[in-house]
Short mmCIF file of C-alpha atoms in Angstrom, two decimals:
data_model
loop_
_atom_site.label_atom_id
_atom_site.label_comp_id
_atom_site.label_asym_id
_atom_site.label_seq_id
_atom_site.Cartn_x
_atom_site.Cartn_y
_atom_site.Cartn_z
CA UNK A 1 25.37 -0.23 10.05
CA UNK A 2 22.42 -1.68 7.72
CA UNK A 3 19.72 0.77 7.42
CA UNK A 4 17.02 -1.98 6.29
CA UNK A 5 16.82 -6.14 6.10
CA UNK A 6 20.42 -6.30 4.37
CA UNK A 7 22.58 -9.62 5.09
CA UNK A 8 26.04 -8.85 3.23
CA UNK A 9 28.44 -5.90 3.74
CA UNK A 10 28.11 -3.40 1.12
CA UNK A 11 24.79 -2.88 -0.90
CA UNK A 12 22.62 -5.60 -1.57
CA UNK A 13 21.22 -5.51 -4.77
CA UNK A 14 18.48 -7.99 -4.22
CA UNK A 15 15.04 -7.53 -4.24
CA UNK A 16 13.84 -5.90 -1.02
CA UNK A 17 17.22 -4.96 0.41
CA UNK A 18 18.03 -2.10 1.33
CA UNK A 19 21.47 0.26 1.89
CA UNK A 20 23.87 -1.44 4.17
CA UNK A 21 26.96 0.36 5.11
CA UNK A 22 30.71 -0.71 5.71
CA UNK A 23 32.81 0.18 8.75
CA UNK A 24 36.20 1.68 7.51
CA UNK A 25 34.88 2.28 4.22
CA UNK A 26 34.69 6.09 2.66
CA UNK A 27 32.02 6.82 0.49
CA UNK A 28 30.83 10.45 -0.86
CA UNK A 29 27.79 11.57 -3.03
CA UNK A 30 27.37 14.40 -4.82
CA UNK A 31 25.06 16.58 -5.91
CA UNK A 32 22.91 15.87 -2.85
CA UNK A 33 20.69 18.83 -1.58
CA UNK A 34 18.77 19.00 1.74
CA UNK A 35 15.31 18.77 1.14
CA UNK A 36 12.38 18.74 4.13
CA UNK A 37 10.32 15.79 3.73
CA UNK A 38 7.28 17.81 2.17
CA UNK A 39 9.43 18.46 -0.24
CA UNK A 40 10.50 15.06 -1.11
CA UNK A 41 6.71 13.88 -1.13
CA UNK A 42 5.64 17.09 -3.88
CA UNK A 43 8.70 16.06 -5.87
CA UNK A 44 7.26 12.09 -5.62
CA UNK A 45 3.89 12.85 -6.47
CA UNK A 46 2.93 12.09 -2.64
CA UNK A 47 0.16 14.29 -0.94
CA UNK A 48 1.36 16.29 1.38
CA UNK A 49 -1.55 16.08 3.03
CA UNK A 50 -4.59 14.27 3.85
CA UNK A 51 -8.21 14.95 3.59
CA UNK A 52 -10.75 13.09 5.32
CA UNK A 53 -14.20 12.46 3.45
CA UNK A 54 -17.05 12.27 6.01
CA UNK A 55 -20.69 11.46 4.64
CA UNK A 56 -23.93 12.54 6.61
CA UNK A 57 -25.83 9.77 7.03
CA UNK A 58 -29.03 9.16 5.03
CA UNK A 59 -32.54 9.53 6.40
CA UNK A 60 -34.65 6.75 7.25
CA UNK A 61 -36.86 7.44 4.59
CA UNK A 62 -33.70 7.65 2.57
CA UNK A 63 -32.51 4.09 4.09
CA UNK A 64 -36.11 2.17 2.71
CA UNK A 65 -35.88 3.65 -0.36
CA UNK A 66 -32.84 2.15 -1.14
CA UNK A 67 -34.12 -1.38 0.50
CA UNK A 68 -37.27 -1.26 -1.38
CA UNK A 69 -35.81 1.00 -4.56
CA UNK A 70 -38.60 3.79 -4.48
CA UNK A 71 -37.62 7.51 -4.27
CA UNK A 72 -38.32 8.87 -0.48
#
């Protein structure tokens, strides 16, 4: 089972590879906690959220003064 663009059996170390996975083969890890992704991303340095700027848009008298560069 390859769980990203691996070719060989086993892990790939090459760049861009990912973890592939041998049938019949037994492999453990320790230490491994269950974390929820928000979790992962605070531990990352990933916002766990995202914020949306929105700008009101300028007056006409605004809009000349920036074409012409005088104060409205």
């Amino acid at each position: 089972m390859n769980l990203y663009e691996g070719e060989a059996a086993g892990v790939d170390h090459g760049a861009g590879s990912g973890l592939t996975f041998e049938s019949g083969r037994k492999s453990t890890v320790g230490g491994v906690t269950t974390y929820r992704i928000s979790q992962l991303a605070e531990r990352s340095g990933v916002p766990t959220a995202l914020q949306l700027e929105v700008r009101a848009p300028k007056s006409a008298a605004g809009m000349l003064a920036d074409l012409f560069g005088a104060t409205p």
